[in-house]
Coordinates of C-alpha atoms in Angstrom, one line a residue:
M1 CA 13.9 -7.0 -48.7
Y2 CA 17.2 -6.5 -47.1
R3 CA 16.9 -3.1 -45.6
S4 CA 13.5 -5.2 -44.0
L5 CA 14.9 -8.0 -42.8
L6 CA 17.2 -5.6 -41.0
L7 CA 15.0 -3.6 -39.6
L8 CA 13.3 -6.8 -38.1
L9 CA 16.2 -8.1 -36.7
A10 CA 16.8 -5.0 -35.0
L11 CA 13.1 -5.2 -33.6
A12 CA 13.6 -8.7 -32.6
M13 CA 16.9 -7.8 -30.7
S14 CA 15.4 -5.0 -28.8
V15 CA 12.0 -6.6 -27.6
S16 CA 14.9 -9.6 -26.3
V17 CA 16.4 -6.7 -24.5
C18 CA 13.5 -5.7 -22.7
V19 CA 12.2 -9.2 -22.1
A20 CA 15.8 -9.7 -20.4
A21 CA 15.1 -7.3 -18.2
A22 CA 11.2 -7.3 -17.2
P23 CA 12.0 -10.5 -14.4
E24 CA 14.0 -8.2 -12.5
E25 CA 11.3 -5.6 -12.2
A26 CA 8.7 -8.3 -12.0
A27 CA 10.2 -9.8 -9.0
M28 CA 10.5 -6.5 -7.7
A29 CA 7.1 -5.3 -8.4
G30 CA 5.5 -5.7 -5.2
L31 CA 8.2 -3.4 -3.2
P32 CA 6.9 0.2 -1.9
H33 CA 7.5 3.1 -4.2
V34 CA 9.5 0.9 -6.2
A35 CA 11.1 2.8 -9.3
F36 CA 13.5 1.7 -11.8
P37 CA 15.3 4.6 -12.9
A38 CA 18.8 3.4 -14.3
P39 CA 20.6 0.4 -15.4
H40 CA 21.4 -1.8 -12.4
R41 CA 20.0 0.5 -9.9
V42 CA 16.6 -0.1 -8.1
A43 CA 14.6 2.8 -5.7
S44 CA 12.4 1.9 -3.1
G45 CA 10.8 2.6 -0.1
R46 CA 11.1 0.5 3.2
L47 CA 12.1 -2.7 3.1
Q48 CA 10.6 -5.5 5.7
A49 CA 12.5 -9.1 6.3
S50 CA 9.7 -10.6 4.2
D51 CA 11.3 -8.7 1.1
I52 CA 14.8 -10.6 1.4
P53 CA 13.4 -13.6 -0.5
T54 CA 12.6 -11.3 -3.8
L55 CA 15.7 -9.3 -3.9
K56 CA 17.2 -12.3 -3.7
H57 CA 15.3 -14.2 -6.6
A58 CA 15.8 -10.4 -8.7
G59 CA 19.5 -10.6 -7.6
I60 CA 20.2 -7.8 -5.8
R61 CA 23.8 -7.5 -4.8
Q62 CA 23.9 -4.8 -2.8
V63 CA 21.6 -2.8 -0.7
I64 CA 22.0 1.0 0.4
D65 CA 19.7 2.0 2.9
L66 CA 19.5 5.6 3.9
S67 CA 17.0 5.3 6.9
L68 CA 18.0 5.6 10.4
D69 CA 18.0 2.3 12.1
S70 CA 15.5 3.6 14.7
E71 CA 12.8 4.1 11.9
T72 CA 12.5 0.1 11.6
P73 CA 13.6 -0.9 15.0
D74 CA 12.4 -4.5 14.9
F75 CA 14.0 -5.2 12.0
D76 CA 17.9 -5.8 11.7
E77 CA 18.3 -4.9 8.2
A78 CA 22.0 -4.8 8.1
A79 CA 22.0 -8.4 9.7
A80 CA 19.4 -9.8 7.7
M81 CA 21.2 -8.4 4.4
R82 CA 24.2 -9.7 5.2
A83 CA 22.8 -13.3 6.7
A84 CA 21.5 -13.5 3.3
G85 CA 24.3 -12.7 1.1
I86 CA 23.6 -9.1 0.4
G87 CA 25.9 -6.2 0.9
Y88 CA 24.6 -3.8 2.9
H89 CA 25.4 -0.1 3.4
N90 CA 23.6 2.6 5.4
L91 CA 24.3 6.1 5.3
P92 CA 21.4 7.7 7.7
I93 CA 19.8 10.6 6.2
R94 CA 17.4 12.3 9.0
D95 CA 15.7 15.1 7.2
A96 CA 17.0 18.1 5.0
A97 CA 19.4 19.4 7.5
D98 CA 21.6 15.8 6.0
L99 CA 21.2 17.2 2.8
T100 CA 25.3 18.0 3.0
R101 CA 28.2 17.9 0.2
T102 CA 29.8 15.5 2.2
R103 CA 26.9 13.1 2.7
V104 CA 26.4 13.3 -1.1
V105 CA 30.0 12.8 -1.8
Q106 CA 29.9 9.5 0.5
F107 CA 26.4 8.7 -1.1
D108 CA 28.1 8.9 -4.3
R109 CA 31.2 6.6 -3.5
L110 CA 28.5 3.7 -2.6
L111 CA 27.0 4.1 -5.5
R112 CA 30.3 4.0 -7.4
D113 CA 31.7 1.3 -5.2
A114 CA 28.5 -0.7 -6.4
G115 CA 29.5 -0.7 -9.9
D116 CA 27.5 -3.1 -12.1
Q117 CA 25.8 -5.0 -9.5
L118 CA 22.5 -4.8 -9.4
T119 CA 21.9 -2.3 -6.7
L120 CA 18.6 -1.4 -4.4
V121 CA 19.1 2.2 -2.6
H122 CA 15.8 2.9 -0.4
C123 CA 14.6 4.6 2.6
A124 CA 10.9 5.1 3.8
S125 CA 9.2 6.7 1.1
G126 CA 12.1 6.9 -2.0
N127 CA 12.0 10.7 -0.9
R128 CA 15.1 10.3 0.2
V129 CA 16.5 8.5 -2.1
G130 CA 15.6 11.0 -4.6
A131 CA 17.2 14.3 -3.1
M132 CA 20.4 12.5 -2.7
I133 CA 20.4 11.6 -6.6
A134 CA 19.3 15.4 -7.5
L135 CA 22.2 16.3 -5.5
R136 CA 24.6 14.1 -6.9
A137 CA 23.6 14.8 -10.6
A138 CA 24.2 18.7 -9.8
L139 CA 27.0 18.6 -7.5
L140 CA 29.1 15.8 -8.9
G141 CA 27.3 15.5 -12.6
G142 CA 27.3 19.1 -13.3
Q143 CA 23.1 19.0 -14.3
S144 CA 21.3 22.7 -14.2
T145 CA 18.7 22.8 -10.9
D146 CA 15.8 21.6 -13.2
A147 CA 16.9 18.6 -14.7
A148 CA 19.1 17.8 -11.3
L149 CA 15.2 18.0 -9.7
A150 CA 13.7 15.8 -12.8
E151 CA 16.3 13.1 -12.1
G152 CA 15.6 13.0 -8.4
R153 CA 11.9 12.8 -9.3
R154 CA 12.6 9.5 -11.3
W155 CA 14.4 8.3 -7.9
G156 CA 11.3 9.1 -5.8
L157 CA 11.7 12.7 -4.8
R158 CA 8.5 14.6 -3.6
G159 CA 8.4 16.1 0.0
L160 CA 11.8 17.4 0.2
E161 CA 12.1 19.0 -3.3
P162 CA 12.0 22.3 -2.3
A163 CA 14.6 21.6 0.1
V164 CA 16.9 20.4 -2.4
R165 CA 15.9 23.1 -4.8
E166 CA 17.1 25.8 -1.7
R167 CA 20.2 23.7 -1.4
L168 CA 21.5 23.9 -5.0
Q169 CA 20.6 27.1 -5.3
A170 CA 22.6 28.0 -2.1
W171 CA 25.3 26.1 -3.5
S172 CA 25.2 27.9 -6.9
S173 CA 25.8 31.1 -5.4
G174 CA 29.0 29.5 -3.9
A175 CA 27.3 28.9 -0.2
T176 CA 28.9 26.3 2.0
D177 CA 26.6 23.7 3.7
V178 CA 24.2 25.8 4.7
P179 CA 21.2 24.8 7.3
A180 CA 17.9 23.5 5.3
P181 CA 14.4 24.4 6.5
P182 CA 13.1 20.7 7.4
A183 CA 10.4 19.4 4.9
H184 CA 7.3 19.6 5.8

């Protein structure tokens, strides 16, 4: 009886934890290419001005944008986020050529500085986000290429995967930042 009661209590606690996280996810479910790959982290595609109330409601405290300003000429995301009281950081990643060790270290610093704050990381589709996560997992987290790529996919890695794989193989053989071929 005591064992059944403990099991029931553990089950009830796990359900309440799941329910507690659900409102944030439900609030952001309409964002493009949204994923919830890690505690306190959300990955998505391109944001629009109309998404800001959703981010505020969901409790987003920081946004890390991997897009170039030229990708959204009619939307000053930095000004809009700051006006809404959301921290904003831009680390523009144009293409595979920008997937460098230096950028990975800068990206890692932004994520570490965000701490436990609910942080959204985005680009146009999530692909660059996943690429940077995969490179970070291997370079700074010591994960194997396959494990790092799997982590990157959870965050949105798709089209840049061949370039990321090539970069990781080059780095594991001791090469410094070598130009990666552009993604197709």
